[in-house]
Amino acid sequence: DIQMTQSPSSLSASVRDRVTITCRASQGIRNDLAWYQQKPGKAPKRLIYDASTLQSGVPSRFSGSGSGTEFTLTISSLQPEDFATYYCLQHSSYPWTFGQGTKVEIK
Amino acid sequence: QVQLVESGGGVVQPGRSLRLSCAGSGFIFSNYVMHWVRQAPGRGLEWVGIISYDGENKYYTDSVKGRFTISRDNSKNTLYLQMNTLRPEDSAVFYCARSVCSAGYCYSFDHLGQGTLVTVSS
């Protein structure tokens, strides 16, 4: 199975901060990676697919990059509605696996 | 608009069975492969399994192989998860999700339902 190591597990940031979250795959997964945002009590919502393609309707302050084994999600200017937990997902091979999640909290 | 609505969750004793359903609407159900994803209370997301467009091909995560079965009825736009021999560690919110595959490659899911809670406890 491919292990996805996501870091940090949590972070505190202020509105308008730049935030970067990293996912590392235990083996190469090309660009078969998506990023999801989850707010408490809600279903996850896809932000980025194919490592760097912005989901329709998602603000442009979100961006993704990477290929192979290392990937990043960047929020260029954190907004109040962005405080949530973020997960990466690899869909290169079965079983699909998620990172452990990164909780973004208000400083 | 796309809707995925899960149902069938509840409290069940260890060793018993439960069947979840997921009703899809607002899209052509048979044009999508379907997944189950779960989230234990206070924990992260875990992919459970996938079923192909016609229901012929399925893959599962190791922890549910032999106990869970995914099926679908395209005439009813409904996905199912039959869960047998349930364990306390299966307690979770279960989400259904859709994605597409092409030439053997499957894309990440673009929509998930709101989830249904399963609690396995005596």
Coordinates of C-alpha atoms in Angstrom, one line a residue:
Chain A
D1 CA 0.0 0.0 0.0
I2 CA 1.1 3.6 -0.7
Q3 CA 1.5 5.6 2.5
M4 CA 0.8 9.3 2.4
T5 CA 2.6 11.3 5.0
Q6 CA 1.0 14.7 5.5
S7 CA 2.6 17.6 7.5
P8 CA 2.1 19.4 9.6
S9 CA -0.7 17.7 11.5
S10 CA -1.9 21.0 12.7
L11 CA -0.9 24.7 12.4
S12 CA -2.0 28.0 13.7
A13 CA -2.2 30.9 11.4
S14 CA -3.7 34.4 11.0
V15 CA -6.0 35.8 8.4
R16 CA -3.9 36.8 5.3
D17 CA -1.1 34.5 6.2
R18 CA 0.4 32.2 3.5
V19 CA 0.0 28.5 4.4
T20 CA 1.7 25.5 3.0
I21 CA 0.8 21.9 3.6
T22 CA 2.9 19.0 2.3
C23 CA 2.1 15.4 1.4
R24 CA 4.8 12.8 0.7
A25 CA 4.0 9.5 -1.0
S26 CA 5.9 6.3 -0.1
Q27 CA 6.4 5.7 -3.8
G28 CA 5.9 7.6 -7.0
I29 CA 2.3 8.4 -7.8
R30 CA 2.8 10.7 -10.9
N31 CA 0.3 13.5 -10.4
D32 CA -2.5 11.2 -9.1
L33 CA -3.2 13.4 -6.1
A34 CA -6.2 15.4 -4.9
W35 CA -6.7 17.8 -2.0
Y36 CA -9.9 18.0 0.1
Q37 CA -11.1 20.5 2.7
Q38 CA -13.4 19.4 5.5
K39 CA -15.2 21.5 8.0
P40 CA -16.7 20.1 11.2
G41 CA -19.8 18.0 10.6
K42 CA -19.5 18.4 6.8
A43 CA -18.5 16.2 4.0
P44 CA -15.1 16.7 2.4
K45 CA -14.9 19.1 -0.6
R46 CA -12.4 18.7 -3.4
L47 CA -10.2 21.7 -3.9
I48 CA -7.4 20.4 -6.2
Y49 CA -7.2 17.4 -8.5
D50 CA -4.4 16.0 -10.6
A51 CA -2.0 17.6 -8.1
S52 CA -2.4 21.1 -9.5
T53 CA -5.8 21.7 -11.2
L54 CA -8.2 23.9 -9.3
Q55 CA -11.7 22.6 -8.9
S56 CA -14.3 24.7 -10.5
G57 CA -15.7 27.3 -8.0
V58 CA -12.7 27.1 -5.6
P59 CA -11.0 30.4 -4.9
S60 CA -7.8 31.1 -6.7
R61 CA -5.9 31.6 -3.4
F62 CA -5.7 27.8 -3.3
S63 CA -3.1 26.1 -5.4
G64 CA -1.4 22.7 -5.6
S65 CA 1.9 21.6 -6.9
G66 CA 4.2 18.6 -7.1
S67 CA 4.6 15.3 -8.9
G68 CA 6.0 11.9 -8.0
T69 CA 6.4 11.7 -4.3
E70 CA 6.1 15.3 -3.0
F71 CA 3.1 17.6 -3.2
T72 CA 2.1 20.8 -1.6
L73 CA -1.2 22.7 -1.1
T74 CA -0.7 26.4 -0.7
I75 CA -3.3 29.0 0.5
S76 CA -1.8 32.3 -0.6
S77 CA -3.8 34.5 1.8
L78 CA -5.8 32.7 4.5
Q79 CA -9.4 33.8 4.9
P80 CA -11.7 33.2 7.9
E81 CA -13.7 30.5 5.9
D82 CA -10.5 28.5 5.3
F83 CA -10.1 27.3 8.9
A84 CA -10.7 23.6 8.4
T85 CA -9.0 20.3 8.1
Y86 CA -7.2 19.4 4.8
Y87 CA -6.5 16.0 3.4
C88 CA -4.5 14.7 0.5
L89 CA -5.6 11.6 -1.4
Q90 CA -3.6 9.4 -3.7
H91 CA -5.5 7.5 -6.4
S92 CA -2.6 6.0 -8.2
S93 CA -3.2 2.5 -7.0
Y94 CA -5.5 0.5 -4.8
P95 CA -6.1 0.9 -1.9
W96 CA -6.5 4.6 -2.3
T97 CA -5.0 6.3 0.7
F98 CA -5.4 9.6 2.5
G99 CA -2.9 11.6 4.4
Q100 CA -3.6 12.0 8.1
G101 CA -5.0 15.5 7.7
T102 CA -3.8 19.0 8.6
K103 CA -6.0 21.1 10.9
V104 CA -5.7 24.8 10.2
E105 CA -6.6 26.8 13.3
I106 CA -6.9 30.5 14.1
K107 CA -3.9 32.0 15.8
Chain B
Q1 CA -27.5 19.6 -8.9
V2 CA -25.5 16.6 -7.9
Q3 CA -26.8 14.9 -4.8
L4 CA -25.6 11.8 -3.0
V5 CA -27.8 10.8 0.0
E6 CA -26.7 8.1 2.3
S7 CA -29.0 6.2 4.6
G8 CA -29.2 3.1 6.8
G9 CA -26.8 4.0 9.6
G10 CA -27.5 3.3 13.2
V11 CA -26.4 1.4 16.3
V12 CA -25.6 -2.2 15.8
Q13 CA -24.1 -4.9 18.1
P14 CA -20.6 -6.3 17.3
G15 CA -20.8 -9.3 15.0
R16 CA -24.1 -8.2 13.4
S17 CA -24.8 -6.8 9.9
L18 CA -26.0 -3.6 8.5
R19 CA -26.6 -2.4 4.9
L20 CA -26.1 1.2 3.9
S21 CA -27.6 2.8 0.8
C22 CA -26.6 5.9 -1.2
A23 CA -29.1 7.4 -3.6
G24 CA -27.7 9.5 -6.4
S25 CA -29.6 12.2 -8.3
G26 CA -28.8 15.2 -10.6
F27 CA -26.4 13.1 -12.7
I28 CA -26.3 9.9 -14.8
F29 CA -25.6 7.4 -12.1
S30 CA -24.4 4.7 -14.4
N31 CA -21.7 7.0 -15.9
Y32 CA -19.8 7.0 -12.6
V33 CA -17.9 4.6 -10.6
M34 CA -18.8 4.8 -6.9
H35 CA -16.9 4.7 -3.7
W36 CA -17.4 4.4 0.0
V37 CA -15.2 6.4 2.4
R38 CA -15.4 6.4 6.2
Q39 CA -14.3 8.5 9.1
A40 CA -14.1 7.2 12.6
P41 CA -15.1 9.8 15.3
G42 CA -12.4 12.4 15.6
R43 CA -10.2 10.6 13.1
G44 CA -9.1 11.0 9.5
L45 CA -10.6 9.8 6.2
E46 CA -10.3 6.2 5.1
W47 CA -11.2 4.9 1.6
V48 CA -13.3 1.7 1.9
G49 CA -13.7 0.6 -1.6
I50 CA -14.9 1.1 -5.2
I51 CA -17.3 -0.4 -7.6
S52 CA -17.2 -0.2 -11.4
Y53 CA -19.9 1.3 -13.6
D54 CA -21.6 -2.1 -14.2
G55 CA -20.8 -3.5 -10.7
E56 CA -18.6 -6.2 -12.1
N57 CA -15.3 -5.0 -10.6
K58 CA -14.7 -4.0 -7.0
Y59 CA -11.7 -3.2 -4.8
Y60 CA -11.6 -2.9 -1.0
T61 CA -9.2 -1.8 1.6
D62 CA -7.7 -4.7 3.5
S63 CA -9.5 -4.1 6.8
V64 CA -12.9 -4.8 5.3
K65 CA -12.1 -7.5 2.7
G66 CA -14.3 -10.5 3.3
R67 CA -16.7 -8.6 5.5
F68 CA -18.0 -5.7 3.4
T69 CA -19.6 -5.9 0.0
I70 CA -20.3 -3.0 -2.3
S71 CA -23.0 -3.3 -4.9
R72 CA -25.1 -1.1 -7.0
D73 CA -28.5 -0.9 -8.8
N74 CA -28.2 1.4 -11.8
S75 CA -32.0 1.1 -12.4
K76 CA -32.5 2.7 -9.0
N77 CA -29.5 5.0 -9.0
T78 CA -28.5 3.5 -5.8
L79 CA -25.2 2.3 -4.3
Y80 CA -25.1 -0.2 -1.4
L81 CA -22.6 -1.3 1.3
Q82 CA -23.4 -4.6 3.0
M83 CA -21.4 -4.8 6.2
N84 CA -21.2 -8.1 8.0
T85 CA -19.4 -9.2 11.2
L86 CA -19.2 -5.6 12.3
R87 CA -16.5 -4.6 14.9
P88 CA -16.4 -1.6 17.2
E89 CA -13.5 -0.2 15.1
D90 CA -15.9 0.0 12.2
S91 CA -17.8 2.8 13.9
A92 CA -17.7 5.8 11.6
V93 CA -19.5 8.2 9.4
F94 CA -19.8 6.5 6.0
Y95 CA -19.7 8.7 2.9
C96 CA -20.5 7.6 -0.7
A97 CA -18.6 9.4 -3.5
R98 CA -18.5 9.3 -7.2
S99 CA -15.7 9.5 -9.8
V100 CA -14.9 8.6 -13.3
C101 CA -12.5 6.1 -14.9
S102 CA -11.1 6.0 -18.4
A103 CA -8.9 3.3 -19.9
G104 CA -8.3 1.7 -16.5
Y105 CA -7.4 5.0 -14.8
C106 CA -9.7 6.4 -12.1
Y107 CA -9.9 10.1 -11.2
S108 CA -10.4 11.3 -7.7
F109 CA -13.9 11.8 -6.4
D110 CA -15.5 15.1 -7.1
H111 CA -18.6 14.8 -4.9
L112 CA -19.3 13.1 -1.6
G113 CA -22.6 12.7 0.3
Q114 CA -23.3 14.1 3.7
G115 CA -22.7 10.7 5.4
T116 CA -24.5 8.3 7.6
L117 CA -23.2 7.3 11.1
V118 CA -22.7 3.7 12.1
T119 CA -22.0 2.9 15.7
V120 CA -21.0 -0.6 16.6
S121 CA -21.5 -1.2 20.3
S122 CA -23.0 -3.7 22.7

